[in-house]
mmCIF file with all atom_site columns, C-alpha atoms in Angstrom:
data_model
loop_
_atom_site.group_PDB
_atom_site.id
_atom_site.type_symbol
_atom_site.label_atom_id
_atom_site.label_alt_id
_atom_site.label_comp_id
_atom_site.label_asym_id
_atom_site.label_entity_id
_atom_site.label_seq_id
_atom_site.pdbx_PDB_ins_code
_atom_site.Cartn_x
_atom_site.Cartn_y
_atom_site.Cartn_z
_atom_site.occupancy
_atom_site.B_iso_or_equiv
_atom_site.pdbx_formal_charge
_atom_site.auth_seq_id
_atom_site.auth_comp_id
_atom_site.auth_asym_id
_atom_site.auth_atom_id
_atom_site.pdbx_PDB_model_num
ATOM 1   C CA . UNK A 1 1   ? -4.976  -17.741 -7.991  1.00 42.00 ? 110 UNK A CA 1
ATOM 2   C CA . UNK A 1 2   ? -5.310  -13.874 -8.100  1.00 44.00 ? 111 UNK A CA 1
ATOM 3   C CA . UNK A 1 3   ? -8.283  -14.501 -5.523  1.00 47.00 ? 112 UNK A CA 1
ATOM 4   C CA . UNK A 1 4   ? -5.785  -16.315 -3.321  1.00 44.00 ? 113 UNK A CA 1
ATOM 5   C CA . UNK A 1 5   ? -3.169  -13.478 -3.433  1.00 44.00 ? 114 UNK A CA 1
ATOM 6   C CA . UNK A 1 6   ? -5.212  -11.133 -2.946  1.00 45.00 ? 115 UNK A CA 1
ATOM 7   C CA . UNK A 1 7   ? -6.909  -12.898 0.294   1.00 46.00 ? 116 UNK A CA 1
ATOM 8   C CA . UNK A 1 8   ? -3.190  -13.603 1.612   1.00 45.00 ? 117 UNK A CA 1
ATOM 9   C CA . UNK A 1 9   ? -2.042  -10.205 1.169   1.00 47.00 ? 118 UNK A CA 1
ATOM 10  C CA . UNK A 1 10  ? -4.964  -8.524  2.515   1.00 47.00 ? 119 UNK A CA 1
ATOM 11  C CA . UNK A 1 11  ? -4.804  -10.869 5.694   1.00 46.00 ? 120 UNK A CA 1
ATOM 12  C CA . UNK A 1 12  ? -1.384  -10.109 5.782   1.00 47.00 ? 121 UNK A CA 1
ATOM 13  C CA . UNK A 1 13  ? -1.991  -6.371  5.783   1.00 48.00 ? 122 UNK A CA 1
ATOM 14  C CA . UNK A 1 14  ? -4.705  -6.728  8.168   1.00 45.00 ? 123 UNK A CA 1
ATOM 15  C CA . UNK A 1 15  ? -2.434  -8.404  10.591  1.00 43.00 ? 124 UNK A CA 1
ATOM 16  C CA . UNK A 1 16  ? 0.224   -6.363  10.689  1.00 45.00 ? 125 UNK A CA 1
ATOM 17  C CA . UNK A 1 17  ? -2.332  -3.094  10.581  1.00 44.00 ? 126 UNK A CA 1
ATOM 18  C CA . UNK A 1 18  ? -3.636  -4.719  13.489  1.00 41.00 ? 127 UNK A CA 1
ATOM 19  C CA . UNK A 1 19  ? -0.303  -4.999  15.373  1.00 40.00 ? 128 UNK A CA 1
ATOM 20  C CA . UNK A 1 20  ? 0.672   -1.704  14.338  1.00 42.00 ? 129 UNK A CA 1
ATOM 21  C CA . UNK A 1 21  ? -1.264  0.168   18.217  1.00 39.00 ? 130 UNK A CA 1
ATOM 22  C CA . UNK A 1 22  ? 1.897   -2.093  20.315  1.00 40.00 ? 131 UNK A CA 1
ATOM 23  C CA . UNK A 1 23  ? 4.638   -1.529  17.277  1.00 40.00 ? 132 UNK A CA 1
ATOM 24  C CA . UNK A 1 24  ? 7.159   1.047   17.457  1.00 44.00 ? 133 UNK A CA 1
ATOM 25  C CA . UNK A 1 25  ? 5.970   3.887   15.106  1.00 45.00 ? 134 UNK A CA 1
ATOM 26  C CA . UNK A 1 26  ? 9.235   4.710   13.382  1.00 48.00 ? 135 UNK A CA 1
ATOM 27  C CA . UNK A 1 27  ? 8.300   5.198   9.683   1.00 55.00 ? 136 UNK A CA 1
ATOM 28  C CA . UNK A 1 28  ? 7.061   8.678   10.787  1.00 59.00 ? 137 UNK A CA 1
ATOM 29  C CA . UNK A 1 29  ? 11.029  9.273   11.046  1.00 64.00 ? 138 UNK A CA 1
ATOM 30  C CA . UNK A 1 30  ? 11.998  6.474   8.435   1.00 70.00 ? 139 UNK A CA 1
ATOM 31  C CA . UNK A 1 31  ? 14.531  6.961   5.662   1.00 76.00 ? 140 UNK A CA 1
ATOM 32  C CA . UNK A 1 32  ? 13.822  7.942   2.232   1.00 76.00 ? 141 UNK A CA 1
ATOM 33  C CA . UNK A 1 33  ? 13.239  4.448   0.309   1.00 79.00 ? 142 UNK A CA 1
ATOM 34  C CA . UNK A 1 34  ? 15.546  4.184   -2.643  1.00 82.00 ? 143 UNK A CA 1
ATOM 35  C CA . UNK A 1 35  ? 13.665  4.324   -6.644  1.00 83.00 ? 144 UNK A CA 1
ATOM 36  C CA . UNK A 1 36  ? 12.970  0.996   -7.580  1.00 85.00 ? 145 UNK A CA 1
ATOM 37  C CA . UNK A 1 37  ? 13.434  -0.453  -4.141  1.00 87.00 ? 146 UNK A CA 1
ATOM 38  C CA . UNK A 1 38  ? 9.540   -0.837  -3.668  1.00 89.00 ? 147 UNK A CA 1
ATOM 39  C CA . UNK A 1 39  ? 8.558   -1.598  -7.108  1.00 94.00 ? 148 UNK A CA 1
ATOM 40  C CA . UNK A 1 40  ? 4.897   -2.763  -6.002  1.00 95.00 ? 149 UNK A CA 1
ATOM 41  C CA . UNK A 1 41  ? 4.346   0.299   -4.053  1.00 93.00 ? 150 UNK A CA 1
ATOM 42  C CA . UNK A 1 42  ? 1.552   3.213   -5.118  1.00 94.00 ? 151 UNK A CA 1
ATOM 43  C CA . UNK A 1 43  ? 0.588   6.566   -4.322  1.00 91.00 ? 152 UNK A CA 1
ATOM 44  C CA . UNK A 1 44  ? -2.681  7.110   -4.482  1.00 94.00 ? 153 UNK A CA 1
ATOM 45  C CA . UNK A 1 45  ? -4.221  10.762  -4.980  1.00 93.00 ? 154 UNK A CA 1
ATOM 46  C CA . UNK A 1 46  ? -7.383  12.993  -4.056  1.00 94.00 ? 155 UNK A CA 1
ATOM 47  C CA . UNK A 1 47  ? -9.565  14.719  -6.613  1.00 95.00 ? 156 UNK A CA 1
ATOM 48  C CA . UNK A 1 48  ? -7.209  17.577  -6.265  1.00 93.00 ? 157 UNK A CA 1
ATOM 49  C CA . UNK A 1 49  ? -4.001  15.784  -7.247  1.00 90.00 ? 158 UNK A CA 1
ATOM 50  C CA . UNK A 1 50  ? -2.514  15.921  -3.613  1.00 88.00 ? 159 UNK A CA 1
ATOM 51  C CA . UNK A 1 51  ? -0.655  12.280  -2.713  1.00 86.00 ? 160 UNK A CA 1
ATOM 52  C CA . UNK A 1 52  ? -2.192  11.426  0.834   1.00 88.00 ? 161 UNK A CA 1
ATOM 53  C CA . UNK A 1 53  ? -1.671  7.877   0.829   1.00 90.00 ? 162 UNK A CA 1
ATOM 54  C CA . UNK A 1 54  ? -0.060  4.661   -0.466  1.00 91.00 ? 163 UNK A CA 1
ATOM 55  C CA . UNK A 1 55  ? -1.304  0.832   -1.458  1.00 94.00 ? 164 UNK A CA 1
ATOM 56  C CA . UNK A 1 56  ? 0.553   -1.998  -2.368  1.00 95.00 ? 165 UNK A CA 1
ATOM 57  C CA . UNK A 1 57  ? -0.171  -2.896  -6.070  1.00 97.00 ? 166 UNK A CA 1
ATOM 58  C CA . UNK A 1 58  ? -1.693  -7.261  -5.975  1.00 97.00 ? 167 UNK A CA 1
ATOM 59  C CA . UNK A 1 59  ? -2.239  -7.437  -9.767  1.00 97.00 ? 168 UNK A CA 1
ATOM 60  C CA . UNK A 1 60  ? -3.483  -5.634  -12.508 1.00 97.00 ? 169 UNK A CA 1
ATOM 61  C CA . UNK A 1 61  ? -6.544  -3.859  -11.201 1.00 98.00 ? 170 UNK A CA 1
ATOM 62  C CA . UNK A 1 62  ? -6.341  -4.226  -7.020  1.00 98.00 ? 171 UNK A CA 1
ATOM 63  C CA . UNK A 1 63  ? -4.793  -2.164  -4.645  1.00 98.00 ? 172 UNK A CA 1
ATOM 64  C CA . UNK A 1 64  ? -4.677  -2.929  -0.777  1.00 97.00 ? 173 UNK A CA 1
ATOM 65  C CA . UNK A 1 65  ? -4.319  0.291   1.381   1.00 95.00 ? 174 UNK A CA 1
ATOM 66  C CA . UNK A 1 66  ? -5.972  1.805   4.415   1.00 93.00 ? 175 UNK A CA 1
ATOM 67  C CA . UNK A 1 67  ? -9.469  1.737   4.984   1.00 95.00 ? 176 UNK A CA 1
ATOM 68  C CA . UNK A 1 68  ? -8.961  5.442   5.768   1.00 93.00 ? 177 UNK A CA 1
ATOM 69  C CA . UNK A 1 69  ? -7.455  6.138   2.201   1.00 94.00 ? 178 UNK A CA 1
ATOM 70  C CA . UNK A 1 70  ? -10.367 4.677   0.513   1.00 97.00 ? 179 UNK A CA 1
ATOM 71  C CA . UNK A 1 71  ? -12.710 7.829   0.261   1.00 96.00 ? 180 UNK A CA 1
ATOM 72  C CA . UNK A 1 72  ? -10.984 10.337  -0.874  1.00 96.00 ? 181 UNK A CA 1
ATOM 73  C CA . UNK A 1 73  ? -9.079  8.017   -3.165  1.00 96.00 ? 182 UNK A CA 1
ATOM 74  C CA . UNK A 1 74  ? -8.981  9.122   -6.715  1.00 98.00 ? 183 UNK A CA 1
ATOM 75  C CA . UNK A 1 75  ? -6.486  7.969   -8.807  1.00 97.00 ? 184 UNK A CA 1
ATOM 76  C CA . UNK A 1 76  ? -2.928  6.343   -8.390  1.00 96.00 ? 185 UNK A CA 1
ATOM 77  C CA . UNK A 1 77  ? 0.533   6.363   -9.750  1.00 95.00 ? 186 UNK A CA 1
ATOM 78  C CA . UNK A 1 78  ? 2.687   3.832   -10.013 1.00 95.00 ? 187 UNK A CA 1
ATOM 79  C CA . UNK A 1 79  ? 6.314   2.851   -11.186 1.00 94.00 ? 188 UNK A CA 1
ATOM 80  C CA . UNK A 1 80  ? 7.784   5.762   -9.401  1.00 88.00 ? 189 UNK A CA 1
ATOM 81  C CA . UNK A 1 81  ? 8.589   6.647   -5.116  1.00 79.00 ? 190 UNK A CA 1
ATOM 82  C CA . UNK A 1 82  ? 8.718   10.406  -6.620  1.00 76.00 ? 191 UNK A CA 1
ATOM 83  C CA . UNK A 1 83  ? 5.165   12.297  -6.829  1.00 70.00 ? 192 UNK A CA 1
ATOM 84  C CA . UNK A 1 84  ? 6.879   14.444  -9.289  1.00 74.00 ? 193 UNK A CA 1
ATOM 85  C CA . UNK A 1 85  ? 8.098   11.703  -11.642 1.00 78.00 ? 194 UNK A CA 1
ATOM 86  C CA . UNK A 1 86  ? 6.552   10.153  -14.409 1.00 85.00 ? 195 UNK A CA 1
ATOM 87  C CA . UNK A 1 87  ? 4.646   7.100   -13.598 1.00 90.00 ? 196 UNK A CA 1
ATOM 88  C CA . UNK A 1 88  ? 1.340   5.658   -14.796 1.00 95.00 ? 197 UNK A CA 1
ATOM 89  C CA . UNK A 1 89  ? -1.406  7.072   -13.680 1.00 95.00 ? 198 UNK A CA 1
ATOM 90  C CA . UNK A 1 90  ? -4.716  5.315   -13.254 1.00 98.00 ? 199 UNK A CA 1
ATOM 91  C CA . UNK A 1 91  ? -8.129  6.416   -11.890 1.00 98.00 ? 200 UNK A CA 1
ATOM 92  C CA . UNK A 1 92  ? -9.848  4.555   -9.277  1.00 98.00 ? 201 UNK A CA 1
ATOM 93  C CA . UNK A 1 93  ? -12.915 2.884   -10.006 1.00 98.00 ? 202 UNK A CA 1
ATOM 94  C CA . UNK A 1 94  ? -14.334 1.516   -6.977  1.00 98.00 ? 203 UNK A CA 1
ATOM 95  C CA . UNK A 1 95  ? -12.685 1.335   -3.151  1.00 98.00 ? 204 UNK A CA 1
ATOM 96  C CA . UNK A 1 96  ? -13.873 -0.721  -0.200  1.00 98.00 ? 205 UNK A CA 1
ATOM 97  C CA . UNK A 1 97  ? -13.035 -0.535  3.548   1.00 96.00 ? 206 UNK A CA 1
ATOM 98  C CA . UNK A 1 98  ? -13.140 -3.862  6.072   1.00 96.00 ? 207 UNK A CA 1
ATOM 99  C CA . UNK A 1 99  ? -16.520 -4.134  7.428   1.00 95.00 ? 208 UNK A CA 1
ATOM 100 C CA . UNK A 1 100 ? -15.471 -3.445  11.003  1.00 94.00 ? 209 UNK A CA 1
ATOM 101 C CA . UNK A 1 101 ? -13.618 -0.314  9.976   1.00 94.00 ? 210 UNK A CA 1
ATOM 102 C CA . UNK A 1 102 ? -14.856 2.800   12.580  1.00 90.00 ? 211 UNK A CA 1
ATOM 103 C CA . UNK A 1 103 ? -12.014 5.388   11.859  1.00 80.00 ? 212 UNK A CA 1
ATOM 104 C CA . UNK A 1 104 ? -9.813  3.957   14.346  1.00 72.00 ? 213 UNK A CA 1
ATOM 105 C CA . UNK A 1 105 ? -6.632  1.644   14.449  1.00 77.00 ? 214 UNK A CA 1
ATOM 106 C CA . UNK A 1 106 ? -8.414  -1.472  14.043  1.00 90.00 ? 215 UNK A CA 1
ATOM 107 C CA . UNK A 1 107 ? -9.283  -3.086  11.134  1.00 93.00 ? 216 UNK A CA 1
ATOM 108 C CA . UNK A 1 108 ? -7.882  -0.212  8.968   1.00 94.00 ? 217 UNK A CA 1
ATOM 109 C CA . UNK A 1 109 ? -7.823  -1.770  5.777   1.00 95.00 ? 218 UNK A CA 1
ATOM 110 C CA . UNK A 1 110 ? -9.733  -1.475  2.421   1.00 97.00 ? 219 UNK A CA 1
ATOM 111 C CA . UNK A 1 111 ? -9.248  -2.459  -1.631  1.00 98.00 ? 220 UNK A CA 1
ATOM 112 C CA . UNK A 1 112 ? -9.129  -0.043  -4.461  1.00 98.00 ? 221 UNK A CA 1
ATOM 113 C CA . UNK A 1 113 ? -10.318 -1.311  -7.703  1.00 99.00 ? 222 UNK A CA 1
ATOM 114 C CA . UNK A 1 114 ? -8.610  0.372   -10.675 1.00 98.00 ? 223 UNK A CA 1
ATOM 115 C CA . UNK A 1 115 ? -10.149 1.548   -14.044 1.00 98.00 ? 224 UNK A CA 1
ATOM 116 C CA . UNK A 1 116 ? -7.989  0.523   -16.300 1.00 98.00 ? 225 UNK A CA 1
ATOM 117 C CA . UNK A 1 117 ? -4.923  -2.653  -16.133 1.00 98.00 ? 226 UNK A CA 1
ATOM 118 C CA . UNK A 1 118 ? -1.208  -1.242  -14.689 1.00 98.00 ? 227 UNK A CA 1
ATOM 119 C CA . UNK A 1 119 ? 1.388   -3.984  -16.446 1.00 98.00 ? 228 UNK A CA 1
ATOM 120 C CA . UNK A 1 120 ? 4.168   -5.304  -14.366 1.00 97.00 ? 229 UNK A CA 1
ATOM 121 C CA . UNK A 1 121 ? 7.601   -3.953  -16.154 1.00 96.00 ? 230 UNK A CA 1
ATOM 122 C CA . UNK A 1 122 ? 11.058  -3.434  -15.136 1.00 95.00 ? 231 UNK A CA 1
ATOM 123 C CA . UNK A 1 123 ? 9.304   -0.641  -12.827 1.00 94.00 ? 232 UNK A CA 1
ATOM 124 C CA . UNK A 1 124 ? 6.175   -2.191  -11.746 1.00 97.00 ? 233 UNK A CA 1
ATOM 125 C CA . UNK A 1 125 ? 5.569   -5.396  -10.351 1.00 97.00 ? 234 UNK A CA 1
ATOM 126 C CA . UNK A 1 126 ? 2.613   -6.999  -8.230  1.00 97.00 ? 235 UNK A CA 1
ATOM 127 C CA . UNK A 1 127 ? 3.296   -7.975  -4.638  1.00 94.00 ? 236 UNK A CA 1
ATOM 128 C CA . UNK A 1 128 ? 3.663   -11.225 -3.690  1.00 89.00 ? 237 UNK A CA 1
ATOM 129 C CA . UNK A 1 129 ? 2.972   -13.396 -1.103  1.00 81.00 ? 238 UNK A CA 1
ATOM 130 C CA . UNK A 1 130 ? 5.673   -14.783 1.609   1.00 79.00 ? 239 UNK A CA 1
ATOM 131 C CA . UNK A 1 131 ? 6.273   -18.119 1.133   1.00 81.00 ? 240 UNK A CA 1
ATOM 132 C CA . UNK A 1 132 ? 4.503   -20.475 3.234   1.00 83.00 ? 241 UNK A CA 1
ATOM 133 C CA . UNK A 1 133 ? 7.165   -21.389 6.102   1.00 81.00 ? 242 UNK A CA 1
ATOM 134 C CA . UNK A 1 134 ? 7.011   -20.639 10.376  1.00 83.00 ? 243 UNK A CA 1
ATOM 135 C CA . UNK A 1 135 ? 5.366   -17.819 11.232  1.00 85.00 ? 244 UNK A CA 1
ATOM 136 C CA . UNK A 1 136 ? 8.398   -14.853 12.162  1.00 83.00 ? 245 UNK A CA 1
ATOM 137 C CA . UNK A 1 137 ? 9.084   -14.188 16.010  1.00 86.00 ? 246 UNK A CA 1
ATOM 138 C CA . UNK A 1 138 ? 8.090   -11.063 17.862  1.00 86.00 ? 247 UNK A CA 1
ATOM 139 C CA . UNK A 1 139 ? 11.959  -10.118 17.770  1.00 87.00 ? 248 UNK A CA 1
ATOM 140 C CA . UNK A 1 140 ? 11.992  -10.337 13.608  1.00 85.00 ? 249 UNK A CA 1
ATOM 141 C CA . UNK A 1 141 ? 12.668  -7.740  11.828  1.00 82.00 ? 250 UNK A CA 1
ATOM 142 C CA . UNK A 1 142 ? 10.199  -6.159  8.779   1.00 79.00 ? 251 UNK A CA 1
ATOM 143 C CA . UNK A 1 143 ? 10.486  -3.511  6.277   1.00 78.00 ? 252 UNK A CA 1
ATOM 144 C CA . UNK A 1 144 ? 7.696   -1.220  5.936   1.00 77.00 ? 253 UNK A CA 1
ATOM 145 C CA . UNK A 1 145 ? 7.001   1.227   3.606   1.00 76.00 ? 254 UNK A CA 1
ATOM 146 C CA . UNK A 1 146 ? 4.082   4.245   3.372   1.00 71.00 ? 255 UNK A CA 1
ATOM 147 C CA . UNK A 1 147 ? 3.830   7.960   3.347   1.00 68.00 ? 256 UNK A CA 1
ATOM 148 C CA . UNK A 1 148 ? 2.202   10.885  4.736   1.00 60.00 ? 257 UNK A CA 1
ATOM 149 C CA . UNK A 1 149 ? 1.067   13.827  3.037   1.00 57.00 ? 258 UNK A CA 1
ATOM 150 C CA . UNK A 1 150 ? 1.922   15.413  -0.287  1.00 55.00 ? 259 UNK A CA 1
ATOM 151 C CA . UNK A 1 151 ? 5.553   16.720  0.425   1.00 57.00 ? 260 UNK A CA 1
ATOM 152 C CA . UNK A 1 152 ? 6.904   13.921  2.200   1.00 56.00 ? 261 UNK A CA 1
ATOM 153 C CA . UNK A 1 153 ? 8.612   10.740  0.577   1.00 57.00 ? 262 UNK A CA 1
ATOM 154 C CA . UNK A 1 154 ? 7.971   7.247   0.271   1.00 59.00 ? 263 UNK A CA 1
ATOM 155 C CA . UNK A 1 155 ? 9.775   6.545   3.666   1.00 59.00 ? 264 UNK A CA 1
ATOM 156 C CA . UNK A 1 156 ? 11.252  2.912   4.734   1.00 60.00 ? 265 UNK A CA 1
ATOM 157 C CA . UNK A 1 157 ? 12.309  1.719   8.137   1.00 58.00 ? 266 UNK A CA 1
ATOM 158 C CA . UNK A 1 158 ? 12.732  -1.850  9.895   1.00 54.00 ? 267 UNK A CA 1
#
């Protein structure tokens, strides 16, 4: 079952990662996303301690982010939208990037494997897949969620 989620998310990722050169870029501009409102969301760090990225937490030990977060990823935090905050922290073990990956646009996605377990609490939970239903129209709208650099928020727009 974790196999499963883990294949549908990552699909789902890779999809919309691969839509994302014709979508309207707004997160850049976004809104500050509200504590708690993204509860499967992580920042992941460098060596240094500088948040450059985030993933989207699938269970215990997985992380799906960018394929261009995956080498310099060294450890993430979850539970919190606030770099600052407490959350719990957990070093990465292992991270792989989609086979096509070049450093463009396309196929920008990869998989962090994490050290040690994060546990789903009233802070932390593991994405989950859509339910299975008709696939949304180009006019639908989404929520996204990511960041960019150290200083800036976790940032929502739709």
């Amino acid at each position: 079952m974790i196999h499963n989620v883990a294949i549908t998310s990552a699909a789902l990722f890779a999809v919309l990662a691969s839509a994302a050169a014709t979508i309207d870029k707004r997160i850049v501009g976004g809104v500050a996303a509200k504590e708690g409102e993204f509860r499967y969301i992580v920042a992941i760090y460098d060596e240094k301690g500088d948040r450059f990225c985030a993933g989207t937490l699938l269970n215990e030990r997985s992380v799906v982010t960018a394929a261009h977060c995956v080498d310099k990823a060294h450890h993430v935090k979850a539970g919190t939208l606030n770099h600052k905050a407490c959350g719990v922290t957990v070093k990465v073990a292992s991270g792989k990037k989609h086979p096509n990956y070049k450093s463009n646009a396309l196929h920008d996605i990869g998989m962090l494997k994490l050290v040690s377990a994060i546990q789903e609490s009233d802070r932390i939970v593991f994405a989950k897949p859509s339910p299975k239903g008709p696939i949304p129209l180009a006019s639908s709208t989404a929520i996204v969620a990511g960041c960019k650099g150290p200083d800036n928020p976790i940032r929502r727009d739709s």
